[in-house]
């Protein structure tokens, strides 16, 4: 539609139609009168506005979306198509590893390809906007949504934000892409104590330096939408935060797309005690910059009166409505309201072998080898392997937020290993994933019959344990597949205990006591506390929730079809009491090493080390890559120069190895105290067997700057340290000056 036609469409709309465009409801409102009755009553949205609502969330399927689109367009006086939006956070039908695993690939190029596939799958199934990328920086694995984030580092998350937006939107014009909606703006990952929906409070410098960059990277990559977060930031809910949504996002960063609230968060302004009632909440959210009210009754019940009573200018509504119409028009919906929906393509494209192949490749790279004592891995084909543990034969490998995926499409570890090992593989379940009925009941959506399906009765549990011990005794090596229950991470999965469940720990200890070599395969959505079992096992393979091809990828690593190359994008603590534990902490006046004070009076715990169990950037391969000869081209650079540096990598092993070279720095003296180390660049390279490789970097001096407490980026002259290595701790140090 031409711009002038779009303008006259807006002029023709009644106020109610305009308000309708600003409302997003979920599928149950539209699919059948019976189902919709409850929620409509509960939300109290007038039928008229249900009919006029401008977008629908989490309804997918080519046939279903086409049917709904026809139905809704017929109800709208101006036949405006609805936008279909859905959570496609790490895959649609072909599920990739959860984002904390995607982060561990350190391979944004590969992740871009993954999101091109995810977008195409969602598009043929009728979806148009993805609620992704989720790029909240988080320092605290107690927060369940750690699963959804690429990790703890703003630079790494920014690289992924760019890759994901590009991947989703690249094929938008051919209707094989999706409009991206970056979330959750802003600083949702900083919720206090890692508790879901909690507050975030921080200095402006910290916000600009550590939390805003990934959202900004998404916006600069052309992201069409932004979702506001559920938390307050320095006391103001993000949903009604004019400073965040208008001053920074729109005015400073130039974002002119659509801003959507998160689920019910406009209504929650009342719960926060930030708004008195629907009208007040509607006024505050719209005025701050929220265009679409997701799944709350507030815009539906508040906006019209506000305009009619002269409390809100119609221009504000027009402005928001126009942005939504503009997005629909940019996506060609007025010409083709079904977008990429095609039953034929859906059947052919989704989960096709090429998509699965890519999911396997991504999962291969997401796996992090944390320990490999005496090179116990890879397994040799002549060894008798016992595969034990509740995740051995489990299809639930996709994690909580793959809402459109199906665990039944997953390859289990058992099926992947048995293809390769045949009679050399034996199996026993050993124990349940969790036996914590109280925790499962506390989730609030499982009834007792469902809980009994998850937790076996005591007699069966005993039999599982005995069978596992018998199977282990006959084996040369035991692969123990353990981990978190799907519901333990993801949204509203905050936890204070990050250990493996006690029943799994008991199993590990009992098998260890048999004197068997143990390879521990972990399925989790967050860093766990592995301190109490790390000494009992010979190898640890952190696999996250690895996705549809998870079993094959784990087998690839265990059998040495690929050498693992994943590196942690989040620190693994020794104990939960250290949290939030992250590598880029600010220098303290009393560091544990190098303080003038001794003994008690330094920054430390008296009952635990400061150090993590496994640091940021850490991960082993089957080849041990040596770093040497770090060279800086110049020992001092000007503010407009770049720092050129090189490092030589040596692979003297028989393995081809992918290695992520990481570059960190420290600003020795600054007007705001700076982190002990900060990631500034990285490169993932492939080293053939018995080969050396020179890896070079060119880092603009401005990248060594920081944000002050007015949100301004500054670059100060002075001396800096630069660290090059395979993780944040194993580094070669050099110094340079900015003059
Ligand atoms: C989550 C969002 C999600 C939305 C829609 C909310 O509960 O916080 O991440 O996009 O639901 O499903």
Coordinates of C-alpha atoms in Angstrom, one line a residue, residues 94 116-121 124 171 344-353 355:
X94 CA 13.5 -27.7 14.5
X116 CA 17.2 -18.0 9.2
X117 CA 15.9 -21.6 9.4
X118 CA 13.8 -20.8 12.5
X119 CA 12.3 -17.8 10.7
X120 CA 11.6 -19.7 7.6
X121 CA 9.9 -22.5 9.5
X124 CA 5.6 -21.2 6.4
X171 CA 14.4 -13.1 4.1
X344 CA 2.5 -27.5 1.4
X345 CA 5.7 -25.7 2.4
X346 CA 5.0 -26.3 6.1
X347 CA 4.9 -30.1 5.5
X348 CA 8.0 -30.0 3.3
X349 CA 10.2 -27.4 5.0
X350 CA 9.7 -27.8 8.7
X351 CA 12.1 -30.3 10.4
X352 CA 13.6 -31.2 7.0
X353 CA 16.9 -33.1 7.0
X355 CA 17.4 -28.1 9.1

